[in-house]
């Protein structure tokens, strides 16, 4: 089983310069290979294979000696692999077309080998021994290490290790259903009682502070020292919001996973829901997708199961007592009475119970296995793609047939 640990790095000024050079080399080669792929397709109508732009590296290093001097060779090999993966994700509908990388955003490089943990130091090729803060022991066989720099000039290392999963103890045996919302972030039903967790709304808490700093930032002259200063201040506010949200989601997901063996959630069409201009900001801030991902990987570490029911399942409109389905139920109705059996329902608690029951039914119909219920197809509208991207994708499907 693969497990990643993210640690904070404190490089010296010389090591920061060396990292900046490595970031620049990786970014330059990504943009060069991406441009070569686009030009090759426009000229020939064929797709450039990974082996072709990997073969460009020896000649590029002769033309540009700094590629060899400033950057570890395996880092550039990983850039080619990641670009090929980005193209595959685009053709499979899992991501947008690969973008040109900029030096003004988050920077990262990947080391597939020869990185070692030496005490409280991380030994990195061509960088040296970098001071690190290990908040937990690094166990298992070290696979890859990704070094990243945030817009607030903080350095991190994500260490991927392969660990033995046979020693993991399973805790909790509940089967719970979760209805995700905006007013209440999660409504959890275990079959007997319901628990509601409020939505912290971290972005809303910082909106005034963010607006004030963005206003000052917008008034600064481009390229000035003052503008760069306020750019970092704005980035720090966003970073604080992101860290607070992740902390809440990690703690809640860990609590639920420790108590449960099976967790059932809805496969929400989040990209479609964001199209509602009145709820778009609140839906983006709440972090439903991140929360489900946290539940998924944490359940896997204890051999638990995450079941996703279909996005069109009428969880709110179905009576959990007699299974009667209402014809219509608007968002402003938070409580309702079943016209068939007369049971009084709290909208969210009823939905959570229906989600739980549907997940158990699906699980039993698959013999207790871990079925892939979620439909993770492409939800991007065709209009969001350029003519070139649409032609490339259609050509790819034609070639594969």
Coordinates of C-alpha atoms in Angstrom, one line a residue:
X1 CA 0.0 0.0 0.0
X2 CA 1.3 3.5 -0.9
X3 CA 1.3 6.2 1.7
X4 CA 2.4 9.8 1.4
X5 CA 3.7 12.1 4.2
X6 CA 4.0 15.9 3.6
X7 CA 6.8 17.6 5.5
X8 CA 7.9 21.3 5.7
X9 CA 11.3 22.1 4.4
X10 CA 13.6 25.0 5.5
X11 CA 16.3 25.3 2.8
X12 CA 19.2 27.8 3.1
X13 CA 19.5 30.7 0.7
X14 CA 22.0 28.8 -1.4
X15 CA 19.6 25.8 -1.5
X16 CA 16.7 28.1 -2.4
X17 CA 18.7 29.3 -5.4
X18 CA 19.4 25.7 -6.4
X19 CA 15.8 24.7 -6.1
X20 CA 14.7 27.7 -8.2
X21 CA 17.1 26.6 -11.0
X22 CA 15.6 23.1 -10.8
X23 CA 12.1 24.5 -10.9
X24 CA 13.0 26.6 -13.9
X25 CA 14.6 23.7 -15.8
X26 CA 11.5 21.5 -15.2
X27 CA 9.2 24.2 -16.2
X28 CA 11.1 25.1 -19.4
X29 CA 11.2 21.4 -20.5
X30 CA 7.5 21.0 -19.8
X31 CA 6.6 24.0 -22.0
X32 CA 9.1 22.9 -24.7
X33 CA 7.6 19.4 -24.9
X34 CA 4.0 20.7 -24.8
X35 CA 4.7 23.1 -27.6
X36 CA 6.4 20.3 -29.6
X37 CA 3.3 18.1 -29.1
X38 CA 1.0 20.8 -30.3
X39 CA 3.1 21.8 -33.3
X40 CA 3.5 18.1 -34.3
X41 CA -0.3 17.6 -34.2
X42 CA -1.0 20.7 -36.2
X43 CA 1.5 19.7 -38.9
X44 CA 0.9 16.0 -39.2
X45 CA -2.4 15.3 -37.4
X46 CA -0.6 12.7 -35.4
X47 CA 0.2 12.6 -31.6
X48 CA 3.7 12.8 -30.4
X49 CA 4.7 9.8 -28.3
X50 CA 6.5 10.1 -25.0
X51 CA 9.5 8.3 -26.3
X52 CA 10.0 11.0 -28.9
X53 CA 10.1 14.1 -26.6
X54 CA 12.1 12.0 -24.1
X55 CA 14.7 11.5 -26.9
X56 CA 15.0 15.3 -27.3
X57 CA 16.7 15.6 -23.9
X58 CA 20.3 14.7 -24.9
X59 CA 20.3 17.3 -27.8
X60 CA 18.7 19.9 -25.6
X61 CA 21.3 19.5 -22.9
X62 CA 24.0 20.1 -25.4
X63 CA 22.3 23.2 -26.7
X64 CA 21.5 24.4 -23.2
X65 CA 24.2 23.3 -20.8
X66 CA 22.3 24.7 -17.8
X67 CA 19.7 21.8 -18.2
X68 CA 22.4 19.4 -17.2
X69 CA 24.2 21.5 -14.7
X70 CA 21.3 22.9 -12.7
X71 CA 18.8 20.0 -12.7
X72 CA 18.9 16.3 -11.8
X73 CA 18.4 14.2 -14.9
X74 CA 15.6 12.1 -13.4
X75 CA 13.6 15.2 -12.7
X76 CA 13.3 15.9 -16.4
X77 CA 12.3 12.3 -17.1
X78 CA 9.5 12.7 -14.6
X79 CA 8.4 15.9 -16.4
X80 CA 7.9 13.8 -19.6
X81 CA 6.0 11.1 -17.8
X82 CA 3.7 13.7 -16.1
X83 CA 3.0 15.4 -19.5
X84 CA 2.1 12.1 -21.0
X85 CA -0.2 11.4 -18.0
X86 CA -1.8 14.9 -18.5
X87 CA -2.6 14.1 -22.1
X88 CA -4.1 10.7 -21.2
X89 CA -6.3 12.4 -18.6
X90 CA -7.4 14.9 -21.1
X91 CA -8.4 12.3 -23.7
X92 CA -10.2 10.2 -21.0
X93 CA -12.2 13.3 -20.0
X94 CA -10.8 13.5 -16.5
X95 CA -9.0 16.8 -17.0
X96 CA -8.7 19.8 -19.2
X97 CA -6.0 20.3 -21.9
X98 CA -2.5 20.6 -20.4
X99 CA -1.5 24.2 -19.8
X100 CA 1.8 26.1 -20.1
X101 CA 3.5 26.4 -16.8
X102 CA 4.3 29.9 -15.3
X103 CA 7.0 30.9 -12.8
X104 CA 4.4 33.0 -11.0
X105 CA 2.4 30.1 -9.6
X106 CA 3.1 27.0 -7.5
X107 CA 6.3 25.3 -8.5
X108 CA 7.1 21.6 -8.1
X109 CA 9.6 18.9 -9.2
X110 CA 9.6 15.2 -8.7
X111 CA 12.5 12.9 -7.7
X112 CA 11.9 9.2 -8.4
X113 CA 15.2 8.0 -6.8
X114 CA 18.3 8.8 -4.7
X115 CA 16.5 11.0 -2.1
X116 CA 17.3 9.9 1.4
X117 CA 16.0 10.7 4.9
X118 CA 19.1 11.4 7.1
X119 CA 17.9 12.1 10.7
X120 CA 16.1 15.5 10.5
X121 CA 17.5 16.2 7.0
X122 CA 16.3 15.3 3.6
X123 CA 19.2 14.6 1.2
X124 CA 18.3 15.7 -2.3
X125 CA 20.5 15.3 -5.4
X126 CA 22.2 18.6 -6.6
X127 CA 20.4 20.4 -3.7
X128 CA 22.1 19.0 -0.6
X129 CA 20.9 18.1 2.9
X130 CA 17.8 20.2 3.5
X131 CA 16.4 20.8 7.0
X132 CA 13.0 19.2 7.4
X133 CA 10.3 18.9 10.1
X134 CA 9.1 15.3 10.3
X135 CA 5.9 15.3 12.3
X136 CA 5.6 11.5 12.0
X137 CA 8.2 8.7 11.2
X138 CA 8.9 7.8 7.6
X139 CA 8.0 4.1 7.3
X140 CA 8.3 1.6 4.5
X141 CA 10.2 1.8 1.2
X142 CA 10.7 5.3 -0.2
X143 CA 9.3 5.6 -3.8
X144 CA 9.2 9.2 -5.0
X145 CA 9.6 12.6 -3.4
X146 CA 7.9 15.8 -4.8
X147 CA 9.4 19.1 -3.8
X148 CA 7.0 22.1 -4.0
X149 CA 7.1 25.8 -3.4
X150 CA 3.8 27.7 -2.6
X151 CA 3.0 31.3 -3.7
X152 CA 3.9 32.3 -0.1
X153 CA 7.5 31.1 -0.5
X154 CA 7.0 28.0 1.7
X155 CA 8.8 24.7 0.7
X156 CA 7.3 21.3 1.2
X157 CA 8.3 17.7 0.4
X158 CA 5.6 15.0 -0.3
X159 CA 7.3 11.6 0.5
X160 CA 5.6 8.6 -1.1
X161 CA 6.4 5.3 0.6
X162 CA 5.3 1.7 0.1
X163 CA 4.2 0.2 3.5
X164 CA 2.9 -3.2 4.5
X165 CA -0.9 -3.1 5.0
X166 CA -1.1 -6.4 6.9
X167 CA -0.3 -4.6 10.2
X168 CA -3.3 -2.2 10.0
X169 CA -6.0 -2.8 12.6
X170 CA -9.6 -2.3 11.6
X171 CA -11.6 0.0 14.0
X172 CA -15.4 0.7 14.0
X173 CA -18.1 -1.4 12.5
X174 CA -20.9 1.1 11.7
X175 CA -22.5 1.6 8.4
X176 CA -23.4 5.2 7.9
X177 CA -25.0 7.4 5.3
X178 CA -23.9 11.0 4.8
X179 CA -25.9 13.8 3.2
X180 CA -23.7 16.7 2.3
X181 CA -25.1 20.2 2.4
X182 CA -24.3 23.9 2.7
X183 CA -26.0 25.1 5.9
X184 CA -25.0 21.9 7.7
X185 CA -21.9 20.5 6.1
X186 CA -22.6 16.8 6.8
X187 CA -25.7 15.0 8.1
X188 CA -24.7 11.6 9.3
X189 CA -27.2 8.7 9.9
X190 CA -26.1 5.4 11.3
X191 CA -29.5 3.8 11.2
X192 CA -30.5 4.8 14.8
X193 CA -29.5 8.4 15.3
X194 CA -28.6 11.4 13.2
X195 CA -25.7 13.8 13.8
X196 CA -25.3 17.2 12.1
X197 CA -21.9 18.9 11.6
X198 CA -22.1 22.7 10.8
X199 CA -20.4 24.3 7.9
X200 CA -17.5 26.5 9.1
X201 CA -17.6 28.7 6.0
X202 CA -14.0 29.7 6.1
X203 CA -14.0 31.8 3.0
X204 CA -16.9 33.9 4.2
X205 CA -15.0 34.6 7.5
X206 CA -12.1 36.1 5.5
X207 CA -14.0 37.8 2.7
X208 CA -13.6 41.4 4.1
X209 CA -9.9 40.9 4.8
X210 CA -9.4 39.4 1.4
X211 CA -11.4 42.2 -0.4
X212 CA -9.3 44.9 1.4
X213 CA -6.0 43.4 0.4
X214 CA -7.0 42.6 -3.1
X215 CA -8.2 46.2 -3.5
X216 CA -4.7 47.5 -2.4
X217 CA -3.0 44.9 -4.6
X218 CA -5.0 45.9 -7.7
X219 CA -3.9 49.6 -7.3
X220 CA -0.1 48.8 -7.3
X221 CA 2.0 49.3 -10.4
X222 CA 2.8 46.1 -12.3
X223 CA 6.4 44.9 -11.7
X224 CA 6.9 47.1 -8.6
X225 CA 8.2 45.8 -5.2
X226 CA 5.0 47.0 -3.5
X227 CA 2.8 44.9 -5.9
X228 CA 4.9 41.8 -5.2
X229 CA 4.6 42.4 -1.5
X230 CA 0.8 42.7 -1.6
X231 CA 0.6 39.7 -4.0
X232 CA 2.1 37.6 -1.2
X233 CA -0.3 39.1 1.4
X234 CA -3.3 38.0 -0.8
X235 CA -1.8 34.6 -1.2
X236 CA -1.4 34.2 2.5
X237 CA -5.1 34.8 3.1
X238 CA -6.0 32.2 0.5
X239 CA -3.5 29.8 2.1
X240 CA -5.0 30.3 5.5
X241 CA -8.5 29.6 4.2
X242 CA -7.2 26.5 2.4
X243 CA -5.3 25.2 5.4
X244 CA -8.3 25.8 7.8
X245 CA -10.7 24.0 5.4
X246 CA -8.3 21.0 5.0
X247 CA -7.8 20.8 8.8
X248 CA -11.6 20.6 9.3
X249 CA -12.1 18.0 6.6
X250 CA -9.2 15.9 7.8
X251 CA -10.4 15.8 11.4
X252 CA -14.0 15.1 10.5
X253 CA -13.2 12.4 7.9
X254 CA -10.8 10.7 10.4
X255 CA -13.5 10.7 13.1
X256 CA -16.1 9.1 10.8
X257 CA -13.6 6.6 9.4
X258 CA -12.6 5.5 12.9
X259 CA -16.2 4.8 13.8
X260 CA -17.3 3.1 10.6
X261 CA -16.5 0.3 8.2
X262 CA -18.9 1.3 5.4
X263 CA -19.6 4.9 4.5
X264 CA -22.3 5.8 1.8
X265 CA -22.3 9.2 0.1
X266 CA -24.0 10.7 -3.0
X267 CA -22.1 11.1 -6.2
X268 CA -22.7 14.8 -6.5
X269 CA -22.5 16.6 -9.9
X270 CA -20.5 19.5 -8.3
X271 CA -19.3 21.1 -11.6
X272 CA -22.9 21.3 -12.7
X273 CA -24.1 22.7 -9.4
X274 CA -21.5 25.5 -9.5
X275 CA -23.4 26.8 -12.5
X276 CA -25.9 28.2 -10.1
X277 CA -24.6 31.8 -9.7
X278 CA -26.4 32.2 -6.3
X279 CA -24.7 29.1 -4.7
X280 CA -21.5 28.9 -6.7
X281 CA -19.3 30.5 -4.1
X282 CA -20.8 28.5 -1.2
X283 CA -20.5 25.2 -3.1
X284 CA -16.9 25.9 -4.0
X285 CA -16.0 26.9 -0.5
X286 CA -17.5 23.9 1.2
X287 CA -15.1 21.3 -0.2
X288 CA -17.4 18.3 -0.8
X289 CA -15.1 16.6 -3.4
X290 CA -12.1 16.9 -1.2
X291 CA -14.0 15.5 1.8
X292 CA -15.1 12.4 -0.3
X293 CA -11.5 11.9 -1.4
X294 CA -10.3 12.0 2.2
X295 CA -12.9 9.4 3.2
X296 CA -11.9 7.2 0.3
X297 CA -8.2 6.9 0.9
X298 CA -8.6 6.7 4.7
X299 CA -11.1 3.9 4.4
X300 CA -8.7 2.0 2.1
X301 CA -6.0 2.1 4.8
X302 CA -8.3 0.1 7.1
X303 CA -9.9 -2.2 4.4
X304 CA -13.2 -0.2 4.7
X305 CA -15.6 0.6 1.9
X306 CA -16.9 3.8 0.4
X307 CA -20.1 3.4 -1.6
X308 CA -21.3 6.2 -3.9
X309 CA -24.9 6.1 -5.0
X310 CA -26.1 7.6 -8.3
X311 CA -26.5 11.4 -8.6
X312 CA -30.1 11.1 -9.6
X313 CA -31.3 9.0 -6.6
X314 CA -34.2 10.9 -5.0
X315 CA -32.8 10.8 -1.5
X316 CA -34.7 13.9 -0.2
X317 CA -38.0 13.2 -1.9
X318 CA -38.3 9.6 -0.8
X319 CA -40.0 8.6 2.5
X320 CA -37.6 6.5 4.5
X321 CA -40.6 4.7 6.1
X322 CA -42.8 3.6 3.2
X323 CA -40.5 4.5 0.1
X324 CA -43.1 6.9 -1.3
X325 CA -41.5 9.4 -3.7
X326 CA -42.8 13.0 -3.9
X327 CA -43.4 14.6 -7.2
X328 CA -41.7 17.9 -6.2
X329 CA -39.7 19.2 -3.2
X330 CA -38.2 22.7 -3.4
X331 CA -35.1 23.7 -1.6
X332 CA -36.9 26.0 0.8
X333 CA -38.9 23.1 2.3
X334 CA -36.8 21.7 5.2
X335 CA -39.5 19.5 6.8
X336 CA -42.4 17.6 5.2
X337 CA -45.1 15.0 6.0
X338 CA -45.4 11.9 3.9
X339 CA -48.9 12.0 2.1
X340 CA -49.0 8.2 2.2
X341 CA -48.0 7.1 5.7
X342 CA -48.1 10.5 7.5
X343 CA -44.6 10.3 8.8
X344 CA -43.0 13.7 9.6
X345 CA -39.5 14.1 8.1
X346 CA -36.6 16.4 8.6
X347 CA -35.4 16.8 5.0
X348 CA -31.7 16.3 5.6
X349 CA -32.0 13.5 8.2
X350 CA -34.4 11.6 5.9
X351 CA -32.0 12.0 3.0
X352 CA -29.1 10.7 5.0
X353 CA -31.1 7.6 6.1
X354 CA -32.2 7.0 2.5
X355 CA -28.6 7.3 1.3
X356 CA -27.5 4.7 3.9
X357 CA -30.3 2.3 3.0
X358 CA -29.5 2.6 -0.7
X359 CA -25.8 2.0 -0.2
X360 CA -26.4 -1.1 1.9
X361 CA -28.8 -2.4 -0.8
X362 CA -26.2 -1.9 -3.5
X363 CA -23.5 -3.5 -1.4
X364 CA -25.6 -6.6 -0.7
X365 CA -26.5 -6.9 -4.4
X366 CA -22.8 -7.0 -5.2
X367 CA -22.2 -9.8 -2.7
X368 CA -20.4 -7.5 -0.1
X369 CA -17.7 -6.5 -2.6
X370 CA -16.6 -2.9 -3.2
X371 CA -18.5 -1.9 -6.3
X372 CA -17.7 1.1 -8.4
X373 CA -21.0 2.9 -8.3
X374 CA -19.9 6.4 -9.1
X375 CA -20.2 7.7 -12.6
X376 CA -17.0 9.8 -13.0
X377 CA -17.6 10.7 -16.7
X378 CA -16.8 14.0 -18.3
X379 CA -19.1 16.8 -17.0
X380 CA -17.5 19.7 -18.8
X381 CA -19.8 21.3 -21.4
X382 CA -18.5 21.0 -25.0
X383 CA -18.4 24.8 -25.3
X384 CA -15.5 25.0 -22.9
X385 CA -13.1 23.4 -25.4
X386 CA -11.4 25.1 -28.2
X387 CA -11.7 23.9 -31.8
X388 CA -8.1 22.5 -31.6
X389 CA -8.8 20.6 -28.4
X390 CA -12.1 19.2 -29.8
X391 CA -10.4 18.1 -33.1
X392 CA -7.5 16.5 -31.1
X393 CA -9.9 14.5 -28.9
X394 CA -12.1 13.3 -31.8
X395 CA -9.0 12.4 -33.8
X396 CA -7.7 10.4 -30.8
X397 CA -10.9 8.4 -30.5
X398 CA -10.8 7.7 -34.3
X399 CA -7.2 6.5 -34.1
X400 CA -7.9 4.2 -31.2
X401 CA -10.7 2.5 -33.0

